[in-house]
Tab-separated table of C-alpha atoms in Angstrom:
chain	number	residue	atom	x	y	z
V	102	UNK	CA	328.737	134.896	66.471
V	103	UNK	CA	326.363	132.435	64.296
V	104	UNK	CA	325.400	130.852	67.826
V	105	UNK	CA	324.673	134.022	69.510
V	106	UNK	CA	322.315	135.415	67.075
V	107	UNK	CA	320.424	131.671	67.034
V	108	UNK	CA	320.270	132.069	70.708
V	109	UNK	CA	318.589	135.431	70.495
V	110	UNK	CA	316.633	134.000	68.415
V	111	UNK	CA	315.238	131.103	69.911
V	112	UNK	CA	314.925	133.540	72.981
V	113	UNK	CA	312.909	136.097	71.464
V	114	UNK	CA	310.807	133.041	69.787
V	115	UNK	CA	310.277	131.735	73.161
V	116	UNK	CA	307.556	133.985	74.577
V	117	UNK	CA	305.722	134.281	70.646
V	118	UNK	CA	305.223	130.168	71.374
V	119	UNK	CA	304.042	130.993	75.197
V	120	UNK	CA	301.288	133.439	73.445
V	121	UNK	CA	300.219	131.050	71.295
V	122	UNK	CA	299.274	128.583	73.748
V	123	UNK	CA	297.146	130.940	75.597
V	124	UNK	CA	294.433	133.289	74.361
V	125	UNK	CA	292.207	136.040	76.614
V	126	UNK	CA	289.331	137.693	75.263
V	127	UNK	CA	287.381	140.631	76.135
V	128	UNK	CA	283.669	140.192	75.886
V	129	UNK	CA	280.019	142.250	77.051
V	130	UNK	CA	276.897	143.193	76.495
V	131	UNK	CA	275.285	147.107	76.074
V	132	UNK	CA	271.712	146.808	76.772
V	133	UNK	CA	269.512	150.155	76.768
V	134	UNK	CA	265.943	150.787	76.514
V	135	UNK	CA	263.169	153.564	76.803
V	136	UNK	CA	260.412	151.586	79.321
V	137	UNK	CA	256.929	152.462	80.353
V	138	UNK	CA	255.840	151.364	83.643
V	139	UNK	CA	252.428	151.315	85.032
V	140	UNK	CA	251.902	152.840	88.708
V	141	UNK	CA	251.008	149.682	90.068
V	142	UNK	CA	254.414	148.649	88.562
V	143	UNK	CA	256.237	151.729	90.377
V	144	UNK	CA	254.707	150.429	94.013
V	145	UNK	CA	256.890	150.043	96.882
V	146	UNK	CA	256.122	146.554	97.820
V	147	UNK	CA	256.569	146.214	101.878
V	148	UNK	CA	258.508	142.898	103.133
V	149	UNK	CA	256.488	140.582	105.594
V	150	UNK	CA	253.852	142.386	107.822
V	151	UNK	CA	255.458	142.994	111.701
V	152	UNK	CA	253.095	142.801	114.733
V	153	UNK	CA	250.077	142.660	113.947
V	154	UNK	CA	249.430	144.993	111.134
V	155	UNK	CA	250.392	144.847	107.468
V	156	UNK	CA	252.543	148.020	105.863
V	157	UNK	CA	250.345	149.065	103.273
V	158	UNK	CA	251.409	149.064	99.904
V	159	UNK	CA	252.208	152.577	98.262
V	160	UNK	CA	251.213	153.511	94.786
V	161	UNK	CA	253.918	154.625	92.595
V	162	UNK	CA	253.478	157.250	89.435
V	163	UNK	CA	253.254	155.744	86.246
V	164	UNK	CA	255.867	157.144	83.354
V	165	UNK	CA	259.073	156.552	81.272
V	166	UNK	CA	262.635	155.806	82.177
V	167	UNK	CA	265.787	154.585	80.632
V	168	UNK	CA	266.835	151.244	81.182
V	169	UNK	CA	269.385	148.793	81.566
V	170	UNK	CA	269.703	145.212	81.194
V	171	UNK	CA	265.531	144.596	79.850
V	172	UNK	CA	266.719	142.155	77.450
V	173	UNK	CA	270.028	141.063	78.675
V	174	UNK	CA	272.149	142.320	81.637
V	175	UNK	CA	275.132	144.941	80.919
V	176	UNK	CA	278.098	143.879	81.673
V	177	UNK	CA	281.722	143.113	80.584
V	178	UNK	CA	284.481	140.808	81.306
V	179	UNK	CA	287.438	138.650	80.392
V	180	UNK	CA	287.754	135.289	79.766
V	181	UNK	CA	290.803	132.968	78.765
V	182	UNK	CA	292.747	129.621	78.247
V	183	UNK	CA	295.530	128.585	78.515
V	184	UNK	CA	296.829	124.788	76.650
V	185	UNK	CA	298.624	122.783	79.213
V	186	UNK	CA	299.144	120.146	77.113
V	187	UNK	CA	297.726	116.427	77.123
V	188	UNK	CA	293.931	118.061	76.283
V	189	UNK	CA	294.155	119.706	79.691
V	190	UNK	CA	293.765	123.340	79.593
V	191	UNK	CA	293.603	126.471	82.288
V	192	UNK	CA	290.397	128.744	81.930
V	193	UNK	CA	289.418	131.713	83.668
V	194	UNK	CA	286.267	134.096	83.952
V	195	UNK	CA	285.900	137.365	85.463
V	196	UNK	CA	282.729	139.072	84.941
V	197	UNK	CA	281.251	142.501	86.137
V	198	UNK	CA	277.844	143.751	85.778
V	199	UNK	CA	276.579	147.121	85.633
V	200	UNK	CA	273.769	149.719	85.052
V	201	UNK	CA	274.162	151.344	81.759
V	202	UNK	CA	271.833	154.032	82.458
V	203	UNK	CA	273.983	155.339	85.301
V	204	UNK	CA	277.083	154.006	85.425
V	205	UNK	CA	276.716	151.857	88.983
V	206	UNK	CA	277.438	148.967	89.776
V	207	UNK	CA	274.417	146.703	89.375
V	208	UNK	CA	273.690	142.806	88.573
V	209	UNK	CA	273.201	141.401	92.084
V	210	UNK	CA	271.176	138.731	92.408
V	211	UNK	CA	267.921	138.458	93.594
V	212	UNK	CA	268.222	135.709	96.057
V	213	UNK	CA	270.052	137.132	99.117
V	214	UNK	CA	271.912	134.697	101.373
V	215	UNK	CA	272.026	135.092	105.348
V	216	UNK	CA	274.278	137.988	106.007
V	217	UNK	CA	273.693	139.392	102.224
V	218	UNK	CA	271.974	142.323	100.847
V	219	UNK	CA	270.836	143.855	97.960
V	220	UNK	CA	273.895	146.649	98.440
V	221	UNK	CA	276.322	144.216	99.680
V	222	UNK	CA	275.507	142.104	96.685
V	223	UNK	CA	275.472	144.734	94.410
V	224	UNK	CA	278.731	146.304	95.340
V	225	UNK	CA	280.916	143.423	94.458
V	226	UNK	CA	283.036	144.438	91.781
V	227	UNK	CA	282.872	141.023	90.047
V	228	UNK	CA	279.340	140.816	90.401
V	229	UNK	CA	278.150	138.104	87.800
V	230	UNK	CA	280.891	135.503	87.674
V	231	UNK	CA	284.310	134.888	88.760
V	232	UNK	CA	286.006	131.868	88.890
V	233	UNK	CA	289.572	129.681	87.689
V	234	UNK	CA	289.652	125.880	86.879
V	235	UNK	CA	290.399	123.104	84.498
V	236	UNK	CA	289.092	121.748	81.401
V	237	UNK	CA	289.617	118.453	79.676
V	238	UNK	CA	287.866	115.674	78.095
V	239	UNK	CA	286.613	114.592	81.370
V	240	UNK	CA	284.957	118.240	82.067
V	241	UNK	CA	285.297	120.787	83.352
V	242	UNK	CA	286.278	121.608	87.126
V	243	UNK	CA	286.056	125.403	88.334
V	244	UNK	CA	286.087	127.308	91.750
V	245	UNK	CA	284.395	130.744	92.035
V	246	UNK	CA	281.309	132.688	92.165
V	247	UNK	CA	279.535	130.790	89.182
V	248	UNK	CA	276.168	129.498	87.984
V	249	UNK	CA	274.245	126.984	89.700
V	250	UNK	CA	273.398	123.623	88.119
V	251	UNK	CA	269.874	124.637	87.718
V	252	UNK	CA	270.448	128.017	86.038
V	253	UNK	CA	272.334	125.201	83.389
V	254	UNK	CA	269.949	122.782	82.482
V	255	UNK	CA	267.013	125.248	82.631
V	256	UNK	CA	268.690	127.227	80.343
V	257	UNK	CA	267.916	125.618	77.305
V	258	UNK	CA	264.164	124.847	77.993
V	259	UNK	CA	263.571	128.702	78.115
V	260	UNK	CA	263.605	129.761	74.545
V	261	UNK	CA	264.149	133.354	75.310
V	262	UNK	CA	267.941	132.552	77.451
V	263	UNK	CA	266.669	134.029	80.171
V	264	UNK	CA	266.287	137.160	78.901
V	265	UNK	CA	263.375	140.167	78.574
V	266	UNK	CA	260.458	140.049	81.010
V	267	UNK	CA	259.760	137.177	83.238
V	268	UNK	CA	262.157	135.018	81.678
V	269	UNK	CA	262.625	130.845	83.516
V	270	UNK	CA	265.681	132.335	85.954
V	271	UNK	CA	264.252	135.844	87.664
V	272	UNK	CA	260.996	137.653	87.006
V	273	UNK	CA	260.806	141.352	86.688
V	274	UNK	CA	260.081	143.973	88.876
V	275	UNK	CA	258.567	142.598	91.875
V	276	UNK	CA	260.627	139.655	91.713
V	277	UNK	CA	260.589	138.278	95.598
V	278	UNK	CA	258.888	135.604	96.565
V	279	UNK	CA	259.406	134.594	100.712
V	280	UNK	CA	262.687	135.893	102.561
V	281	UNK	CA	264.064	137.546	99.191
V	282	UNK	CA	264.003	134.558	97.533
V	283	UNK	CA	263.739	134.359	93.133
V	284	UNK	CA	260.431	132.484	93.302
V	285	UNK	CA	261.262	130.400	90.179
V	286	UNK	CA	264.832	128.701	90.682
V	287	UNK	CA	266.037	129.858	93.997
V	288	UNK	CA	269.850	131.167	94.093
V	289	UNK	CA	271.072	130.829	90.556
V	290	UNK	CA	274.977	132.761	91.413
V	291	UNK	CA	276.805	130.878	93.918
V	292	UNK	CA	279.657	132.371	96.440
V	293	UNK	CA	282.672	130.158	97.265
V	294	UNK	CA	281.305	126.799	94.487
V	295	UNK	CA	282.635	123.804	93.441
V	296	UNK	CA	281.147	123.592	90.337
V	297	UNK	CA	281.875	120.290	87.499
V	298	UNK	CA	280.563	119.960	84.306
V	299	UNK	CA	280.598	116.519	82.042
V	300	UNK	CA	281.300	116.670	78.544
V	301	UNK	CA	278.559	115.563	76.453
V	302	UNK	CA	277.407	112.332	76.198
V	303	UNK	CA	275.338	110.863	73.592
V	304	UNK	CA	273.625	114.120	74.539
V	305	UNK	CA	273.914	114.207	77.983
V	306	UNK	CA	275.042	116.944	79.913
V	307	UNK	CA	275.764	116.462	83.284
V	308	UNK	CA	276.265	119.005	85.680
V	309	UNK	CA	276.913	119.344	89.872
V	310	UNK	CA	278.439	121.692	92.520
V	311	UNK	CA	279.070	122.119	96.195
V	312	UNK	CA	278.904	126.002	97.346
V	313	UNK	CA	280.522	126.711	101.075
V	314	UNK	CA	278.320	128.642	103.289
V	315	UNK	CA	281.106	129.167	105.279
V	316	UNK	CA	279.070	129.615	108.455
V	317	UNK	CA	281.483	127.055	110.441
V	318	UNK	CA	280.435	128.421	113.989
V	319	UNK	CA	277.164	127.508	113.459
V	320	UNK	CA	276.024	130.241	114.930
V	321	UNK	CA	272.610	131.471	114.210
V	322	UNK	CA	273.177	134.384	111.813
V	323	UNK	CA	270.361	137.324	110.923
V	324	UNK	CA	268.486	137.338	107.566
V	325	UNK	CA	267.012	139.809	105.574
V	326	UNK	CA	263.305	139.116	107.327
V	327	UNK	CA	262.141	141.126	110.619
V	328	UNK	CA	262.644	139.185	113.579
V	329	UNK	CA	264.029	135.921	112.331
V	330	UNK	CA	267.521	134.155	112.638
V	331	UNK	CA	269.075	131.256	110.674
V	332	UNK	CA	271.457	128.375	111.514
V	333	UNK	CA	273.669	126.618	109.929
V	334	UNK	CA	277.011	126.096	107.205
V	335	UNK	CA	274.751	127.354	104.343
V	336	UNK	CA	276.239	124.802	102.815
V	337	UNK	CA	274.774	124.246	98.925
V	338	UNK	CA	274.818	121.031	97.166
V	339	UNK	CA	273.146	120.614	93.896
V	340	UNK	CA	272.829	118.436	90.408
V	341	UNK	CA	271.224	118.316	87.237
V	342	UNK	CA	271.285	116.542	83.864
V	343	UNK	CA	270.260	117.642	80.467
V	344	UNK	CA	269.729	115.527	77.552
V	345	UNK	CA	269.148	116.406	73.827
V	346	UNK	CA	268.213	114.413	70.777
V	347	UNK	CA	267.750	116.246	67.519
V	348	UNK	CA	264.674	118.762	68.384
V	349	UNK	CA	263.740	117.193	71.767
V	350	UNK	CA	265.220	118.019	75.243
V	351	UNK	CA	264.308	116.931	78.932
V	352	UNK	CA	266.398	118.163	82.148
V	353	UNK	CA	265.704	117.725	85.981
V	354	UNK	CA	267.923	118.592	88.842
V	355	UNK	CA	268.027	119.619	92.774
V	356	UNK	CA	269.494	121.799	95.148
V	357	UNK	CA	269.721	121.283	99.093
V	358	UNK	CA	270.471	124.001	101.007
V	359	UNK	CA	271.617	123.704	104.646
V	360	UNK	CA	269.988	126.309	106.745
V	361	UNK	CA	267.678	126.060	109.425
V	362	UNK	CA	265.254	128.720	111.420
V	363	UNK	CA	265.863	129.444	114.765
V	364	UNK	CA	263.776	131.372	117.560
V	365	UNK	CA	264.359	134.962	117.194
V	366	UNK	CA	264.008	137.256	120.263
V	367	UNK	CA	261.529	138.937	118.527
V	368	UNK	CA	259.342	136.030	118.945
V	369	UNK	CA	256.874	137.801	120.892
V	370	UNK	CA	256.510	140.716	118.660
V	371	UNK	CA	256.359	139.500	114.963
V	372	UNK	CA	254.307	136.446	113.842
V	373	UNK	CA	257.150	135.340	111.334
V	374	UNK	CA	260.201	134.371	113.393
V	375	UNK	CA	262.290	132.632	110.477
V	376	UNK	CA	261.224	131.411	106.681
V	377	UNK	CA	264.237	129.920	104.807
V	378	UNK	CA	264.676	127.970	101.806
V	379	UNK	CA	266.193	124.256	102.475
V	380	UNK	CA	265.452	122.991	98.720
V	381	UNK	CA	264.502	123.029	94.801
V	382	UNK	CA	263.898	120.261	92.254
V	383	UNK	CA	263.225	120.992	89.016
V	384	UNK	CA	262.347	119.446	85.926
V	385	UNK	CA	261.363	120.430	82.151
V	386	UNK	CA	260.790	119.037	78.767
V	387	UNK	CA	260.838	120.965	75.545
V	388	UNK	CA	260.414	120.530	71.741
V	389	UNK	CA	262.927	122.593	68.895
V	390	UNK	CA	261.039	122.946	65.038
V	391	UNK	CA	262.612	124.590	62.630
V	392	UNK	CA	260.419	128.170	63.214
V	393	UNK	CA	259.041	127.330	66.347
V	394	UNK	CA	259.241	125.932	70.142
V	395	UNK	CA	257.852	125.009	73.386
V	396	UNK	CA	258.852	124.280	76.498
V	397	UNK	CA	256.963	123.313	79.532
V	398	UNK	CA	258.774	123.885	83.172
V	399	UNK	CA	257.908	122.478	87.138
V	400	UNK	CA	259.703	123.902	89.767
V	401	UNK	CA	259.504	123.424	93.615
V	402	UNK	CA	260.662	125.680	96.406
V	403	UNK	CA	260.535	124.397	99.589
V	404	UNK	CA	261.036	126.325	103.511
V	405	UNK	CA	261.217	125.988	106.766
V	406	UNK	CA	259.274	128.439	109.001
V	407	UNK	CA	259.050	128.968	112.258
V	408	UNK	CA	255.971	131.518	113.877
V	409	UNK	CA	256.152	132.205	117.075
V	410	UNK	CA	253.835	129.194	117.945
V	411	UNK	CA	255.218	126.435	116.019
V	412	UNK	CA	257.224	125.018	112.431
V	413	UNK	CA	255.872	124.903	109.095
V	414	UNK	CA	256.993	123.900	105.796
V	415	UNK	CA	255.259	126.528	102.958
V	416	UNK	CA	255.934	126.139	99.456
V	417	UNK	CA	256.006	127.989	96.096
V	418	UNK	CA	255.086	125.456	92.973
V	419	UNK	CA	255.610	127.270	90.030
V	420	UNK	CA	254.574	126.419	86.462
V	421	UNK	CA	256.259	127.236	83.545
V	422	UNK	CA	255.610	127.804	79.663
V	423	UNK	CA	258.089	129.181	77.342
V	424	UNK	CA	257.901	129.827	73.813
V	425	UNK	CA	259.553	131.067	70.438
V	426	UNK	CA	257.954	131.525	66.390
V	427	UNK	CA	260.190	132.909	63.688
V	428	UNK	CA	258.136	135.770	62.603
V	429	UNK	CA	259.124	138.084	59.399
V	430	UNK	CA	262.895	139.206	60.268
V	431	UNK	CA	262.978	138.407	63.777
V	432	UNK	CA	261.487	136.046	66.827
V	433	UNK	CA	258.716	136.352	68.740
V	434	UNK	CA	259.774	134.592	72.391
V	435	UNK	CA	256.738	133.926	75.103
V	436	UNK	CA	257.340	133.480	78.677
V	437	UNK	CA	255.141	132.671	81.673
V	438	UNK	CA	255.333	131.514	85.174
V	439	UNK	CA	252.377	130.885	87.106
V	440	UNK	CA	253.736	130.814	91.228
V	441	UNK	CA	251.452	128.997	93.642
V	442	UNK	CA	252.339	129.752	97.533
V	443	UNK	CA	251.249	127.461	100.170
V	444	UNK	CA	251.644	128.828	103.607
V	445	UNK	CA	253.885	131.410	103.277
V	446	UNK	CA	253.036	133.641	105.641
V	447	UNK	CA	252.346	137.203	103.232
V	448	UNK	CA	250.933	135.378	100.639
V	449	UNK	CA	249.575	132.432	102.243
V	450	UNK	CA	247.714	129.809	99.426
V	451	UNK	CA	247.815	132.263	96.792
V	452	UNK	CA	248.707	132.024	93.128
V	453	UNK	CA	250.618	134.636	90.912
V	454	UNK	CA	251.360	134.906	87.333
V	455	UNK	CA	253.775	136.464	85.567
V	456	UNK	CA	253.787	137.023	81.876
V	457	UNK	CA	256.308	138.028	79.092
V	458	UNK	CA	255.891	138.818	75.272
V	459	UNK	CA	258.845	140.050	73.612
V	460	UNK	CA	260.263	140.495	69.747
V	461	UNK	CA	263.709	141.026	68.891
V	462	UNK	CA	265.158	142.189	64.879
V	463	UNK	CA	268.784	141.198	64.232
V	464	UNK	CA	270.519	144.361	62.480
V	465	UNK	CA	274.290	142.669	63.002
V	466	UNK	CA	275.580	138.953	64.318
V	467	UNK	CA	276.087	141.346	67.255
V	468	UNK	CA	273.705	143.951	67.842
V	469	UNK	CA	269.577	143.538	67.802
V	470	UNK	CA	266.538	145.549	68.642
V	471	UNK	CA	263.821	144.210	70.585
V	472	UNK	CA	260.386	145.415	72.295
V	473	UNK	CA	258.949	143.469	74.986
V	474	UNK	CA	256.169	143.316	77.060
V	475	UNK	CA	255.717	142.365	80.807
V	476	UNK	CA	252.716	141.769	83.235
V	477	UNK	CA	252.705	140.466	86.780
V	478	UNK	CA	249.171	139.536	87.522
V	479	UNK	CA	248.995	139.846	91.755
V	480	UNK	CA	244.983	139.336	91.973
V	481	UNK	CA	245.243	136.401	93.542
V	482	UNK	CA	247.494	137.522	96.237
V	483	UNK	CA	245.649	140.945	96.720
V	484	UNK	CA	243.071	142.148	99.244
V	485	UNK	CA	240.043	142.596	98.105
V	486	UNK	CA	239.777	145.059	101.281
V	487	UNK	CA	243.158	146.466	100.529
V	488	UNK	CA	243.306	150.579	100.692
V	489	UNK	CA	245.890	150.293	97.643
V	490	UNK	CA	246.038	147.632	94.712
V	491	UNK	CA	249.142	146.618	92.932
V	492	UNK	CA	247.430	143.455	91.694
V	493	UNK	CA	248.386	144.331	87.701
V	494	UNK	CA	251.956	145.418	87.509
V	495	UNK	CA	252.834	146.269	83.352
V	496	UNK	CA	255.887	147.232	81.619
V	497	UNK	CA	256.702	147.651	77.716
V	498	UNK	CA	260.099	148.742	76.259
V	499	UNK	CA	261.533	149.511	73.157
V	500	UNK	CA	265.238	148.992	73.454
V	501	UNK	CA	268.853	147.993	71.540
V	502	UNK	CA	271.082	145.099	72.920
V	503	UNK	CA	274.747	145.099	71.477
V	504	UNK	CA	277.009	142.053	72.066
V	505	UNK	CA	281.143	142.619	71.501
């Protein structure tokens, strides 16, 4: 009888020990905010021109709406570990992003690959993140839809995280550079990665991944521009390093991206056959005082593109400057990107900046309010002959970010 109840017991201890090796949490973010929006803001910016003639730009109506996501995407998710023993352990992430102010799905990112679109991309349930790997004191190996190397060691130079108005990963509002393409770091959520990161080491971070196009036909698949094709695995490779001592950090890395242009049969008919990205370096340096920071960003965006006459290579240089002051009972955080194209055909040699002022109050560990300030500054890629201006696009919200 005494053996029976010990072997209950032990039984009923058994899966109490199996949950304490483990853990899952539930995390998000509720982001809200009343914005104001210019009507050059509110334009409906036309893709490349077709034929011969431009679409002209149309003027939006300048007013308020509620927001989502100005300082930091809504979303939630789950995220666990479990100990395997040794220092290994299993870890997990599944993360979904959404529009607050409606209720959709939302989060998609900005860069579309060949075959993607903004409704494709958006309609993916796991959105943000989603991947399963290990962890030990070698790293970290994972396989998923995750971040890219870049998006990593950028990360810290931008003193805002990449959040409010024309933060270091994705400007705001008209956020497209060539082909649908996030003018500052190129495709920062990758499909189908390989993704390690290195512990740290004597400050060093190290971090790489191989992404799977998954194009193995190699057959020349349509993008999102008007009479151009692609070729290729899609294939992403990419690295990038990170190293801190006390208030001083430097990073660089690269991405290679294997897709090619091919002749559309459109040739004839559009002056832009093809215009896609093959690859990004980036580098950045910043400085951490106690109650203030700055940063100072380079990256590179190179293309192929093929007209109907011959190949080019364009390229967007962009220059970045971040910023942060502790100011009274919060933080003032200053962003800008300054985007220089160089034959890309609809904004051919042309610069654009893109500036961001926000302020954010902590009322909790987890919950802040913040009002921010945004400005995309077109001039230099507008017209002086053109019927319609959106050359000074301006937004300012007032909004409440809680974290659980």
């Amino acid at each position: 009888m005494k053996k029976s109840l010990l072997a209950v017991a032990v039984a009923a201890a058994l899966p109490a020990v199996a949950h304490a090796q483990s853990s899952v949490t539930l995390f998000g973010i509720m982001d809200a905010s009343v914005e104001y929006s210019n009507a050059n803001a509110n334009a409906s910016t036309p893709p490349v021109a077709t034929g011969a003639t431009a679409l002209p730009f149309q003027e939006g109506k300048a007013g308020l709406r509620l927001n989502s996501g100005t300082q930091s995407g809504s979303r939630f998710g789950v995220r666990g570990s479990e100990d395997l023993g040794g220092g290994l352990k299993a870890i997990f992430t599944l993360e979904h992003g959404f529009d607050l102010s409606t209720g959709d799905t939302g989060g998609g990112s900005p860069f579309l690959l060949a075959g993607q679109t903004a409704t494709t991309t958006d309609n993916k349930f796991w959105n943000r993140q989603i991947f399963v790997g290990l962890e030990g004191r070698w790293g970290a190996l994972t396989m998923g839809r995750q971040y890219s190397p870049l998006f990593w060691a950028l990360l810290p130079a931008d003193f805002s995280g990449y959040t409010l108005y024309n933060n270091w990963a994705a400007s705001t509002g008209s956020n497209t550079g060539a082909a649908g393409t996030a003018i500052v770091q190129g495709p920062f959520r990758l499909d189908n990665s390989l993704s390690f990161k290195s512990p740290t080491m004597g400050g060093l971070t190290v971090y790489g991944v191989y992404a799977f196009g998954e194009n193995l036909t190699n057959n020349p698949v349509g993008s999102t521009i008007p009479g151009s094709a692609q070729a290729g695995t899609g294939d992403i490779w990419g690295l990038a390093a990170g190293w801190q001592l006390g208030g001083l950090y430097l990073t660089a890395g690269y991405h290679s991206i294997d897709r090619k242009t091919v002749a559309g049969a459109t040739a004839t008919a559009a002056p832009l056959v093809g215009i896609v990205l093959q690859d990004v370096t980036a580098l950045a340096a910043s400085y951490r005082w106690t109650n203030f920071g700055l940063s100072l960003g380079y990256t590179s965006l190179n293309y192929e593109q093929r007209t109907a006459a011959a190949l080019a290579t364009p390229s967007i240089k962009n220059t970045l400057i971040s910023g942060f002051a502790n100011l009274g009972p919060g933080q003032l955080l200053l962003n800008v990107v300054r985007a220089d194209f160089t034959d890309v055909i609809g904004a051919a040699n042309t610069a654009k900046i893109q500036f961001g002022l926000g302020y954010t109050v902590p009322l909790s560990k987890r919950t802040n309010w913040y009002v921010a300030y945004g400005k995309n500054d077109y001039s230099g890629a507008q017209s002086p002959t053109a019927a319609v201006k959106v050359d000074s696009q301006q937004r300012f919200s007032v909004g409440i970010r809680h974290l659980f």
